[in-house]
mmCIF file of C-alpha atoms in Angstrom:
data_model
loop_
_atom_site.group_PDB
_atom_site.id
_atom_site.type_symbol
_atom_site.label_atom_id
_atom_site.label_comp_id
_atom_site.label_asym_id
_atom_site.label_seq_id
_atom_site.Cartn_x
_atom_site.Cartn_y
_atom_site.Cartn_z
ATOM 1 C CA UNK A 275 101.870 93.751 70.756
ATOM 2 C CA UNK A 276 105.146 94.745 72.402
ATOM 3 C CA UNK A 277 105.992 92.392 75.280
ATOM 4 C CA UNK A 278 109.159 94.237 76.285
ATOM 5 C CA UNK A 279 109.396 96.067 79.582
ATOM 6 C CA UNK A 280 110.876 99.537 79.859
ATOM 7 C CA UNK A 281 114.416 100.003 81.146
ATOM 8 C CA UNK A 282 112.979 101.505 84.334
ATOM 9 C CA UNK A 283 110.802 98.444 84.887
ATOM 10 C CA UNK A 284 113.719 96.089 84.232
ATOM 11 C CA UNK A 285 115.772 97.955 86.850
ATOM 12 C CA UNK A 286 112.864 97.455 89.246
ATOM 13 C CA UNK A 287 112.786 93.725 88.423
ATOM 14 C CA UNK A 288 116.540 93.303 88.910
ATOM 15 C CA UNK A 289 116.480 95.151 92.222
ATOM 16 C CA UNK A 290 113.652 93.040 93.639
ATOM 17 C CA UNK A 291 115.058 89.779 92.260
ATOM 18 C CA UNK A 292 118.410 90.514 93.895
ATOM 19 C CA UNK A 293 116.718 91.273 97.198
ATOM 20 C CA UNK A 294 114.766 87.992 97.070
ATOM 21 C CA UNK A 295 117.885 85.967 96.297
ATOM 22 C CA UNK A 296 119.554 87.363 99.398
ATOM 23 C CA UNK A 297 116.609 87.233 101.786
ATOM 24 C CA UNK A 298 114.360 84.214 101.139
ATOM 25 C CA UNK A 299 114.859 81.834 104.105
ATOM 26 C CA UNK A 300 117.086 78.910 103.130
ATOM 27 C CA UNK A 301 114.898 76.345 104.885
ATOM 28 C CA UNK A 302 111.959 77.498 102.767
ATOM 29 C CA UNK A 303 113.977 77.139 99.553
ATOM 30 C CA UNK A 304 114.845 73.581 100.471
ATOM 31 C CA UNK A 305 111.233 72.369 100.717
ATOM 32 C CA UNK A 306 108.835 75.219 100.153
ATOM 33 C CA UNK A 307 105.649 73.162 100.103
ATOM 34 C CA UNK A 308 106.183 70.986 103.132
ATOM 35 C CA UNK A 309 105.122 73.475 105.778
ATOM 36 C CA UNK A 310 101.801 72.987 107.564
ATOM 37 C CA UNK A 311 99.982 76.339 107.174
ATOM 38 C CA UNK A 312 97.569 75.545 110.018
ATOM 39 C CA UNK A 313 100.096 75.639 112.840
ATOM 40 C CA UNK A 314 100.677 78.734 114.930
ATOM 41 C CA UNK A 315 104.429 78.279 114.438
ATOM 42 C CA UNK A 316 104.113 78.389 110.661
ATOM 43 C CA UNK A 317 101.819 81.421 110.815
ATOM 44 C CA UNK A 318 104.361 83.331 112.903
ATOM 45 C CA UNK A 319 107.128 82.205 110.569
ATOM 46 C CA UNK A 320 105.249 83.672 107.633
ATOM 47 C CA UNK A 321 104.467 86.829 109.606
ATOM 48 C CA UNK A 322 108.214 87.277 110.190
ATOM 49 C CA UNK A 323 108.815 86.974 106.420
ATOM 50 C CA UNK A 324 105.996 89.453 105.809
ATOM 51 C CA UNK A 325 107.596 91.886 108.256
ATOM 52 C CA UNK A 326 110.976 91.531 106.548
ATOM 53 C CA UNK A 327 109.432 92.516 103.219
ATOM 54 C CA UNK A 328 107.759 95.468 104.934
ATOM 55 C CA UNK A 329 110.876 96.653 106.770
ATOM 56 C CA UNK A 330 112.848 96.723 103.509
ATOM 57 C CA UNK A 331 110.145 98.556 101.550
ATOM 58 C CA UNK A 332 108.779 95.587 99.578
ATOM 59 C CA UNK A 333 105.259 95.425 100.942
ATOM 60 C CA UNK A 334 102.155 97.188 99.601
ATOM 61 C CA UNK A 335 104.148 98.450 96.641
ATOM 62 C CA UNK A 336 100.936 99.257 94.725
ATOM 63 C CA UNK A 337 99.676 101.525 97.520
ATOM 64 C CA UNK A 338 100.040 105.312 97.098
ATOM 65 C CA UNK A 339 103.080 106.763 98.808
ATOM 66 C CA UNK A 340 100.889 108.820 101.141
ATOM 67 C CA UNK A 341 99.676 105.565 102.670
ATOM 68 C CA UNK A 342 103.132 104.012 102.982
ATOM 69 C CA UNK A 343 103.399 102.290 99.597
ATOM 70 C CA UNK A 344 105.870 102.745 96.757
ATOM 71 C CA UNK A 345 103.286 104.098 94.328
ATOM 72 C CA UNK A 346 104.321 101.341 91.924
ATOM 73 C CA UNK A 347 102.751 101.197 88.491
ATOM 74 C CA UNK A 348 100.500 98.324 87.465
ATOM 75 C CA UNK A 349 103.357 96.948 85.347
ATOM 76 C CA UNK A 350 105.681 96.994 88.356
ATOM 77 C CA UNK A 351 103.017 95.264 90.451
ATOM 78 C CA UNK A 352 102.879 92.515 87.819
ATOM 79 C CA UNK A 353 106.688 92.245 87.832
ATOM 80 C CA UNK A 354 106.640 92.071 91.635
ATOM 81 C CA UNK A 355 104.166 89.174 91.540
ATOM 82 C CA UNK A 356 106.111 87.427 88.784
ATOM 83 C CA UNK A 357 109.319 87.569 90.792
ATOM 84 C CA UNK A 358 107.635 86.248 93.929
ATOM 85 C CA UNK A 359 106.305 83.329 91.888
ATOM 86 C CA UNK A 360 109.637 82.712 90.146
ATOM 87 C CA UNK A 361 111.499 82.654 93.459
ATOM 88 C CA UNK A 362 108.853 80.459 95.129
ATOM 89 C CA UNK A 363 108.816 82.946 97.994
ATOM 90 C CA UNK A 364 106.966 82.115 101.219
ATOM 91 C CA UNK A 365 103.382 83.389 101.487
ATOM 92 C CA UNK A 366 102.688 86.522 103.481
ATOM 93 C CA UNK A 367 99.964 86.741 106.125
ATOM 94 C CA UNK A 368 97.743 89.756 105.427
ATOM 95 C CA UNK A 369 96.675 89.395 101.812
ATOM 96 C CA UNK A 370 93.049 90.409 102.435
ATOM 97 C CA UNK A 371 94.100 93.570 104.219
ATOM 98 C CA UNK A 372 96.680 94.602 101.652
ATOM 99 C CA UNK A 373 94.870 93.686 98.442
ATOM 100 C CA UNK A 374 91.326 94.662 99.391
ATOM 101 C CA UNK A 375 90.651 96.252 102.761
ATOM 102 C CA UNK A 376 93.355 98.933 102.660
ATOM 103 C CA UNK A 377 92.602 100.164 99.121
ATOM 104 C CA UNK A 378 88.845 100.090 99.838
ATOM 105 C CA UNK A 379 89.319 102.209 102.950
ATOM 106 C CA UNK A 380 91.497 104.624 101.001
ATOM 107 C CA UNK A 381 88.512 105.262 98.733
ATOM 108 C CA UNK A 382 85.560 104.998 101.122
ATOM 109 C CA UNK A 383 86.883 105.340 104.662
ATOM 110 C CA UNK A 384 86.458 108.365 106.904
ATOM 111 C CA UNK A 385 89.622 110.221 107.951
ATOM 112 C CA UNK A 386 89.328 108.545 111.357
ATOM 113 C CA UNK A 387 88.991 105.077 109.810
ATOM 114 C CA UNK A 388 91.984 105.660 107.559
ATOM 115 C CA UNK A 389 94.111 106.837 110.454
ATOM 116 C CA UNK A 390 93.043 104.011 112.753
ATOM 117 C CA UNK A 391 93.212 100.980 110.441
ATOM 118 C CA UNK A 392 95.405 101.549 107.391
ATOM 119 C CA UNK A 393 98.820 102.008 109.081
ATOM 120 C CA UNK A 394 98.585 98.629 110.860
ATOM 121 C CA UNK A 395 97.846 96.636 107.702
ATOM 122 C CA UNK A 396 101.241 96.716 105.877
ATOM 123 C CA UNK A 397 103.349 95.486 108.840
ATOM 124 C CA UNK A 398 100.728 92.801 109.656
ATOM 125 C CA UNK A 399 100.197 94.237 113.112
ATOM 126 C CA UNK A 400 96.495 93.575 112.545
ATOM 127 C CA UNK A 401 95.319 90.702 110.323
ATOM 128 C CA UNK A 402 92.157 91.031 108.232
ATOM 129 C CA UNK A 403 89.599 88.676 106.735
ATOM 130 C CA UNK A 404 86.422 89.496 104.825
ATOM 131 C CA UNK A 405 82.867 88.390 105.586
ATOM 132 C CA UNK A 406 81.108 88.189 102.239
ATOM 133 C CA UNK A 407 79.858 84.697 101.276
ATOM 134 C CA UNK A 408 77.021 83.111 103.222
ATOM 135 C CA UNK A 409 75.758 79.541 103.653
ATOM 136 C CA UNK A 410 73.271 78.463 101.011
ATOM 137 C CA UNK A 411 73.931 81.309 98.590
ATOM 138 C CA UNK A 412 76.936 80.057 96.618
ATOM 139 C CA UNK A 413 78.369 82.820 94.445
ATOM 140 C CA UNK A 414 75.337 85.125 94.777
ATOM 141 C CA UNK A 415 77.068 87.820 96.801
ATOM 142 C CA UNK A 416 73.998 90.071 96.989
ATOM 143 C CA UNK A 417 71.836 87.392 98.655
ATOM 144 C CA UNK A 418 72.980 88.508 102.097
ATOM 145 C CA UNK A 419 70.869 87.490 105.080
ATOM 146 C CA UNK A 420 73.169 88.573 107.906
ATOM 147 C CA UNK A 421 71.209 91.386 109.580
ATOM 148 C CA UNK A 422 72.555 94.555 111.163
ATOM 149 C CA UNK A 423 69.959 96.558 113.120
ATOM 150 C CA UNK A 424 70.733 100.208 113.851
ATOM 151 C CA UNK A 425 70.617 100.759 117.621
ATOM 152 C CA UNK A 426 71.691 104.409 117.560
ATOM 153 C CA UNK A 427 75.321 104.236 118.604
ATOM 154 C CA UNK A 428 75.911 100.705 117.294
ATOM 155 C CA UNK A 429 74.588 98.011 114.979
ATOM 156 C CA UNK A 430 73.374 94.721 116.431
ATOM 157 C CA UNK A 431 74.507 91.988 114.031
ATOM 158 C CA UNK A 432 73.184 88.442 113.687
ATOM 159 C CA UNK A 433 73.972 85.914 110.968
ATOM 160 C CA UNK A 434 76.685 83.695 109.528
ATOM 161 C CA UNK A 435 79.441 83.860 106.920
ATOM 162 C CA UNK A 436 81.249 80.985 105.266
ATOM 163 C CA UNK A 437 84.489 80.287 103.339
ATOM 164 C CA UNK A 438 86.062 83.097 105.342
ATOM 165 C CA UNK A 439 89.785 82.694 104.715
ATOM 166 C CA UNK A 440 92.016 83.174 107.770
ATOM 167 C CA UNK A 441 89.154 84.124 110.082
ATOM 168 C CA UNK A 442 90.820 81.976 112.770
ATOM 169 C CA UNK A 443 93.873 84.262 112.618
ATOM 170 C CA UNK A 444 92.181 87.600 111.917
ATOM 171 C CA UNK A 445 91.939 90.580 114.252
ATOM 172 C CA UNK A 446 89.329 92.336 112.110
ATOM 173 C CA UNK A 447 86.865 91.521 109.353
ATOM 174 C CA UNK A 448 84.936 93.478 106.793
ATOM 175 C CA UNK A 449 81.265 92.496 106.874
ATOM 176 C CA UNK A 450 78.612 92.897 104.199
ATOM 177 C CA UNK A 451 75.238 92.791 105.934
ATOM 178 C CA UNK A 452 71.608 93.715 105.351
ATOM 179 C CA UNK A 453 70.381 96.881 107.038
ATOM 180 C CA UNK A 454 67.107 97.249 105.096
ATOM 181 C CA UNK A 455 65.263 93.994 104.284
ATOM 182 C CA UNK A 456 62.400 95.737 102.448
ATOM 183 C CA UNK A 457 64.273 96.808 99.291
ATOM 184 C CA UNK A 458 65.772 94.829 96.340
ATOM 185 C CA UNK A 459 68.682 92.633 97.363
ATOM 186 C CA UNK A 460 71.443 94.801 95.875
ATOM 187 C CA UNK A 461 70.140 97.706 97.950
ATOM 188 C CA UNK A 462 69.765 97.865 101.688
ATOM 189 C CA UNK A 463 73.260 96.495 102.311
ATOM 190 C CA UNK A 464 75.917 98.062 104.515
ATOM 191 C CA UNK A 465 79.655 97.476 104.839
ATOM 192 C CA UNK A 466 81.034 97.274 108.375
ATOM 193 C CA UNK A 467 84.408 96.815 110.062
ATOM 194 C CA UNK A 468 84.167 94.234 112.833
ATOM 195 C CA UNK A 469 86.556 93.419 115.660
ATOM 196 C CA UNK A 470 86.878 89.613 115.533
ATOM 197 C CA UNK A 471 87.321 89.514 119.305
ATOM 198 C CA UNK A 472 83.872 91.021 119.877
ATOM 199 C CA UNK A 473 81.546 89.057 122.181
ATOM 200 C CA UNK A 474 79.161 86.892 120.164
ATOM 201 C CA UNK A 475 81.591 85.893 117.384
ATOM 202 C CA UNK A 476 82.350 82.203 116.942
ATOM 203 C CA UNK A 477 84.819 80.920 114.336
ATOM 204 C CA UNK A 478 84.551 77.306 113.211
ATOM 205 C CA UNK A 479 87.320 75.980 110.902
ATOM 206 C CA UNK A 480 86.231 74.001 107.836
ATOM 207 C CA UNK A 481 88.537 71.020 107.377
ATOM 208 C CA UNK A 482 89.230 70.353 103.695
ATOM 209 C CA UNK A 483 90.073 67.051 102.043
ATOM 210 C CA UNK A 484 93.764 68.007 102.296
ATOM 211 C CA UNK A 485 93.424 68.173 106.083
ATOM 212 C CA UNK A 486 93.973 71.948 106.089
ATOM 213 C CA UNK A 487 91.485 74.378 107.571
ATOM 214 C CA UNK A 488 92.252 77.835 106.205
ATOM 215 C CA UNK A 489 88.567 78.390 105.395
ATOM 216 C CA UNK A 490 86.131 79.041 108.220
ATOM 217 C CA UNK A 491 82.506 79.588 109.077
ATOM 218 C CA UNK A 492 81.829 82.642 111.222
ATOM 219 C CA UNK A 493 78.733 82.948 113.426
ATOM 220 C CA UNK A 494 77.568 86.338 114.719
ATOM 221 C CA UNK A 495 75.162 86.338 117.665
ATOM 222 C CA UNK A 496 74.067 89.799 118.887
ATOM 223 C CA UNK A 497 77.450 91.278 117.975
ATOM 224 C CA UNK A 498 77.695 95.005 118.660
ATOM 225 C CA UNK A 499 79.500 97.033 115.970
ATOM 226 C CA UNK A 500 79.994 100.772 116.561
ATOM 227 C CA UNK A 501 78.266 103.111 114.106
ATOM 228 C CA UNK A 502 81.730 104.632 113.544
ATOM 229 C CA UNK A 503 82.719 101.354 111.834
ATOM 230 C CA UNK A 504 80.267 101.866 108.966
ATOM 231 C CA UNK A 505 82.188 102.323 105.698
ATOM 232 C CA UNK A 506 80.410 104.539 103.183
ATOM 233 C CA UNK A 507 76.742 105.289 103.655
ATOM 234 C CA UNK A 508 74.205 103.083 105.353
ATOM 235 C CA UNK A 509 72.309 100.927 102.825
ATOM 236 C CA UNK A 510 74.889 101.661 100.099
ATOM 237 C CA UNK A 511 77.327 98.889 100.994
ATOM 238 C CA UNK A 512 77.005 97.196 97.600
ATOM 239 C CA UNK A 513 79.034 100.031 96.043
ATOM 240 C CA UNK A 514 81.750 99.563 98.661
ATOM 241 C CA UNK A 515 81.741 95.785 98.142
ATOM 242 C CA UNK A 516 82.138 96.231 94.372
ATOM 243 C CA UNK A 517 85.158 98.472 95.001
ATOM 244 C CA UNK A 518 86.560 95.674 97.125
ATOM 245 C CA UNK A 519 86.055 93.147 94.324
ATOM 246 C CA UNK A 520 87.601 95.494 91.759
ATOM 247 C CA UNK A 521 90.807 95.653 93.783
ATOM 248 C CA UNK A 522 90.756 91.854 94.094
ATOM 249 C CA UNK A 523 90.790 91.535 90.307
ATOM 250 C CA UNK A 524 93.457 94.200 89.822
ATOM 251 C CA UNK A 525 95.948 92.800 92.324
ATOM 252 C CA UNK A 526 95.931 89.459 90.534
ATOM 253 C CA UNK A 527 96.589 90.940 87.106
ATOM 254 C CA UNK A 528 99.252 89.080 85.118
ATOM 255 C CA UNK A 529 100.250 86.787 87.957
ATOM 256 C CA UNK A 530 99.531 83.428 86.365
ATOM 257 C CA UNK A 531 102.464 81.535 84.865
ATOM 258 C CA UNK A 532 101.490 77.885 84.727
ATOM 259 C CA UNK A 533 104.782 76.990 83.033
ATOM 260 C CA UNK A 534 106.329 76.680 86.487
ATOM 261 C CA UNK A 535 104.019 73.747 87.212
ATOM 262 C CA UNK A 536 104.539 72.284 83.713
ATOM 263 C CA UNK A 537 108.315 72.207 84.260
ATOM 264 C CA UNK A 538 107.873 70.533 87.636
ATOM 265 C CA UNK A 539 105.620 67.933 86.041
ATOM 266 C CA UNK A 540 108.289 67.296 83.405
ATOM 267 C CA UNK A 541 110.846 66.716 86.155
ATOM 268 C CA UNK A 542 108.481 64.206 87.748
ATOM 269 C CA UNK A 543 108.225 62.370 84.407
ATOM 270 C CA UNK A 544 112.005 61.951 84.456
ATOM 271 C CA UNK A 545 111.908 60.418 87.953
ATOM 272 C CA UNK A 546 109.231 57.751 87.498
ATOM 273 C CA UNK A 547 109.113 54.669 85.262
ATOM 274 C CA UNK A 548 106.560 53.802 82.613
ATOM 275 C CA UNK A 549 106.859 50.395 80.983
ATOM 276 C CA UNK A 550 110.294 49.788 82.461
ATOM 277 C CA UNK A 551 111.891 53.046 81.333
ATOM 278 C CA UNK A 552 111.678 56.713 82.387
ATOM 279 C CA UNK A 553 108.200 58.084 81.670
ATOM 280 C CA UNK A 554 109.842 61.048 79.931
ATOM 281 C CA UNK A 555 110.898 58.720 77.082
ATOM 282 C CA UNK A 556 107.255 57.797 76.344
ATOM 283 C CA UNK A 557 105.865 59.813 73.413
ATOM 284 C CA UNK A 558 102.398 59.855 75.012
ATOM 285 C CA UNK A 559 103.820 61.506 78.132
ATOM 286 C CA UNK A 560 105.744 64.093 76.132
ATOM 287 C CA UNK A 561 102.670 64.889 74.035
ATOM 288 C CA UNK A 562 100.608 65.449 77.185
ATOM 289 C CA UNK A 563 103.287 67.727 78.639
ATOM 290 C CA UNK A 564 103.532 69.629 75.345
ATOM 291 C CA UNK A 565 99.769 70.140 75.412
ATOM 292 C CA UNK A 566 99.947 71.488 78.944
ATOM 293 C CA UNK A 567 102.780 73.823 77.909
ATOM 294 C CA UNK A 568 100.725 75.178 74.994
ATOM 295 C CA UNK A 569 97.767 75.853 77.258
ATOM 296 C CA UNK A 570 100.022 77.535 79.817
ATOM 297 C CA UNK A 571 101.455 79.821 77.120
ATOM 298 C CA UNK A 572 97.947 80.682 75.901
ATOM 299 C CA UNK A 573 96.866 81.574 79.427
ATOM 300 C CA UNK A 574 99.938 83.733 79.925
ATOM 301 C CA UNK A 575 99.144 85.759 76.814
ATOM 302 C CA UNK A 576 95.482 85.978 77.787
ATOM 303 C CA UNK A 577 96.642 87.517 81.068
ATOM 304 C CA UNK A 578 98.558 90.077 78.996
ATOM 305 C CA UNK A 579 95.287 90.984 77.263
ATOM 306 C CA UNK A 580 93.753 91.555 80.683
ATOM 307 C CA UNK A 581 96.737 93.661 81.695
ATOM 308 C CA UNK A 582 96.511 95.721 78.491
ATOM 309 C CA UNK A 583 92.861 96.521 79.220
ATOM 310 C CA UNK A 584 93.735 97.666 82.718
ATOM 311 C CA UNK A 585 96.591 99.837 81.439
ATOM 312 C CA UNK A 586 94.081 101.538 79.133
ATOM 313 C CA UNK A 587 91.869 102.287 82.110
ATOM 314 C CA UNK A 588 89.136 99.903 80.998
ATOM 315 C CA UNK A 589 87.015 97.995 83.530
ATOM 316 C CA UNK A 590 87.731 94.288 84.087
ATOM 317 C CA UNK A 591 86.467 92.317 81.107
ATOM 318 C CA UNK A 592 85.670 88.684 80.362
ATOM 319 C CA UNK A 593 89.382 87.817 80.455
ATOM 320 C CA UNK A 594 89.061 87.473 84.237
ATOM 321 C CA UNK A 595 86.476 84.694 83.903
ATOM 322 C CA UNK A 596 88.459 83.061 81.099
ATOM 323 C CA UNK A 597 91.613 83.105 83.215
ATOM 324 C CA UNK A 598 89.765 81.645 86.201
ATOM 325 C CA UNK A 599 88.374 78.814 84.086
ATOM 326 C CA UNK A 600 91.597 78.189 82.216
ATOM 327 C CA UNK A 601 93.987 78.137 85.148
ATOM 328 C CA UNK A 602 91.819 76.084 87.480
ATOM 329 C CA UNK A 603 90.952 73.575 84.762
ATOM 330 C CA UNK A 604 94.532 73.202 83.563
ATOM 331 C CA UNK A 605 95.817 72.816 87.099
ATOM 332 C CA UNK A 606 93.265 70.094 87.857
ATOM 333 C CA UNK A 607 94.141 68.143 84.702
ATOM 334 C CA UNK A 608 97.874 68.417 85.382
ATOM 335 C CA UNK A 609 97.452 67.045 88.900
ATOM 336 C CA UNK A 610 95.345 64.178 87.559
ATOM 337 C CA UNK A 611 98.124 63.450 85.061
ATOM 338 C CA UNK A 612 100.655 63.472 87.906
ATOM 339 C CA UNK A 613 98.593 60.754 89.580
ATOM 340 C CA UNK A 614 98.725 58.769 86.326
ATOM 341 C CA UNK A 615 102.515 59.108 86.198
ATOM 342 C CA UNK A 616 102.925 58.079 89.827
ATOM 343 C CA UNK A 617 100.764 54.976 89.471
ATOM 344 C CA UNK A 618 100.749 53.069 92.784
ATOM 345 C CA UNK A 619 102.864 55.799 94.379
ATOM 346 C CA UNK A 620 99.918 58.195 93.992
ATOM 347 C CA UNK A 621 98.317 56.430 96.977
ATOM 348 C CA UNK A 622 101.013 57.644 99.382
ATOM 349 C CA UNK A 623 99.792 60.363 101.720
ATOM 350 C CA UNK A 624 101.294 63.810 101.879
ATOM 351 C CA UNK A 625 104.737 63.708 103.555
ATOM 352 C CA UNK A 626 104.505 59.917 103.958
ATOM 353 C CA UNK A 627 107.760 58.000 104.235
ATOM 354 C CA UNK A 628 108.662 56.538 100.842
ATOM 355 C CA UNK A 629 106.435 58.904 98.831
ATOM 356 C CA UNK A 630 107.962 60.446 95.696
ATOM 357 C CA UNK A 631 108.666 64.147 96.291
ATOM 358 C CA UNK A 632 107.374 63.468 99.815
ATOM 359 C CA UNK A 633 103.837 63.197 98.515
ATOM 360 C CA UNK A 634 103.422 66.803 97.370
ATOM 361 C CA UNK A 635 101.660 65.653 94.195
ATOM 362 C CA UNK A 636 98.870 63.879 96.060
ATOM 363 C CA UNK A 637 98.436 67.010 98.177
ATOM 364 C CA UNK A 638 98.237 69.164 95.043
ATOM 365 C CA UNK A 639 95.722 66.769 93.521
ATOM 366 C CA UNK A 640 93.422 66.991 96.526
ATOM 367 C CA UNK A 641 93.811 70.778 96.660
ATOM 368 C CA UNK A 642 93.203 71.335 92.935
ATOM 369 C CA UNK A 643 89.428 70.993 93.133
ATOM 370 C CA UNK A 644 89.022 73.975 95.456
ATOM 371 C CA UNK A 645 90.363 76.382 92.820
ATOM 372 C CA UNK A 646 87.374 75.458 90.643
ATOM 373 C CA UNK A 647 85.077 76.623 93.457
ATOM 374 C CA UNK A 648 86.834 79.624 95.019
ATOM 375 C CA UNK A 649 86.391 83.219 93.740
ATOM 376 C CA UNK A 650 83.193 82.330 91.901
ATOM 377 C CA UNK A 651 82.595 78.728 90.858
ATOM 378 C CA UNK A 652 83.558 77.594 87.374
ATOM 379 C CA UNK A 653 79.864 77.107 86.662
ATOM 380 C CA UNK A 654 79.295 80.806 87.389
ATOM 381 C CA UNK A 655 82.244 81.730 85.157
ATOM 382 C CA UNK A 656 80.735 79.679 82.316
ATOM 383 C CA UNK A 657 77.505 81.649 82.718
ATOM 384 C CA UNK A 658 79.346 84.975 82.647
ATOM 385 C CA UNK A 659 81.187 84.080 79.458
ATOM 386 C CA UNK A 660 78.096 82.601 77.823
ATOM 387 C CA UNK A 661 75.796 85.511 78.616
ATOM 388 C CA UNK A 662 78.129 88.529 78.472
ATOM 389 C CA UNK A 663 80.584 87.454 75.752
ATOM 390 C CA UNK A 664 78.723 84.996 73.533
ATOM 391 C CA UNK A 665 75.291 86.573 74.021
ATOM 392 C CA UNK A 666 73.625 83.302 74.894
ATOM 393 C CA UNK A 667 70.229 83.373 76.638
ATOM 394 C CA UNK A 668 70.088 82.786 80.365
ATOM 395 C CA UNK A 669 69.452 79.193 81.343
#
């Protein structure tokens, strides 16, 4: 396999890397993790960074040019993500809209929907979330109970969604709901666009063990959604939702480089003592770090396999589940090892006075578990690999 990029792609990389070096806010570079994402001030700060990327032509680069993108290739999208990760750039604020909603509307939206909604997504003039998961149904996306009853000129929606990222900031949400309860669960679903300021919508933040509340539960009580906000055909929303999920997988292609975290863990080992000398000098510590580095390299090359499949036009394969399992599991074990290195200092709270690295490792440790749950639990990923790759019988 040839891992070299073309000269055109390397020019693209150099151009974006140079732009990042000149434009990433200096205060973010100094302490990129120590910003509370739940505050309005931090949200607006990230929106300003998002807008700067947009104004200079570095937002939605994978979108077709007719919709305001650069028409970048999949390889260039991967390079773009790699450079953002390498530079530790601040997060942007409209990921759901850019990665999923916009591309889904490009494929399924009416001309009026495209004209109304798509142009306001790239500059983050309107923030999007997506209403898919529901309480009590885990990763079974088709087990939707939220009902939408056709009232002629509008749907009347009742139900609840959960784990809705950024719902507390969103202006609009996609909504997968049941419009025909008398057919199999994958049928009878419809895909709506909902104004989050509609009467009857209540957003309740879900506070995580880290103290952050980016996830939310959304309650819908007699919410009126115009018929014009139906995407695709009524009762055929599963097809639209699967398009949404396909774009979710594609936008993440090739992004994982766990070596960044391995190097940071190595730097921590040089700061702390173990047996009266720097932990880095302990052969056990170095062997653990070497093991993490090997796993990180394996995951990186597995992501290249996934990228190769996409470049050949093949549908997402089992590499996606393998990457999800591998990255979340490795990250969790590395954070647990950081706690071992820190010893008593691991008990310091995030940003506490006297904490090593201002307590970012304890924050990472508490946050690591959620990656084993989000985007399909690791248990579900094990089932996918066992049944679809290894041919094992269903449990």
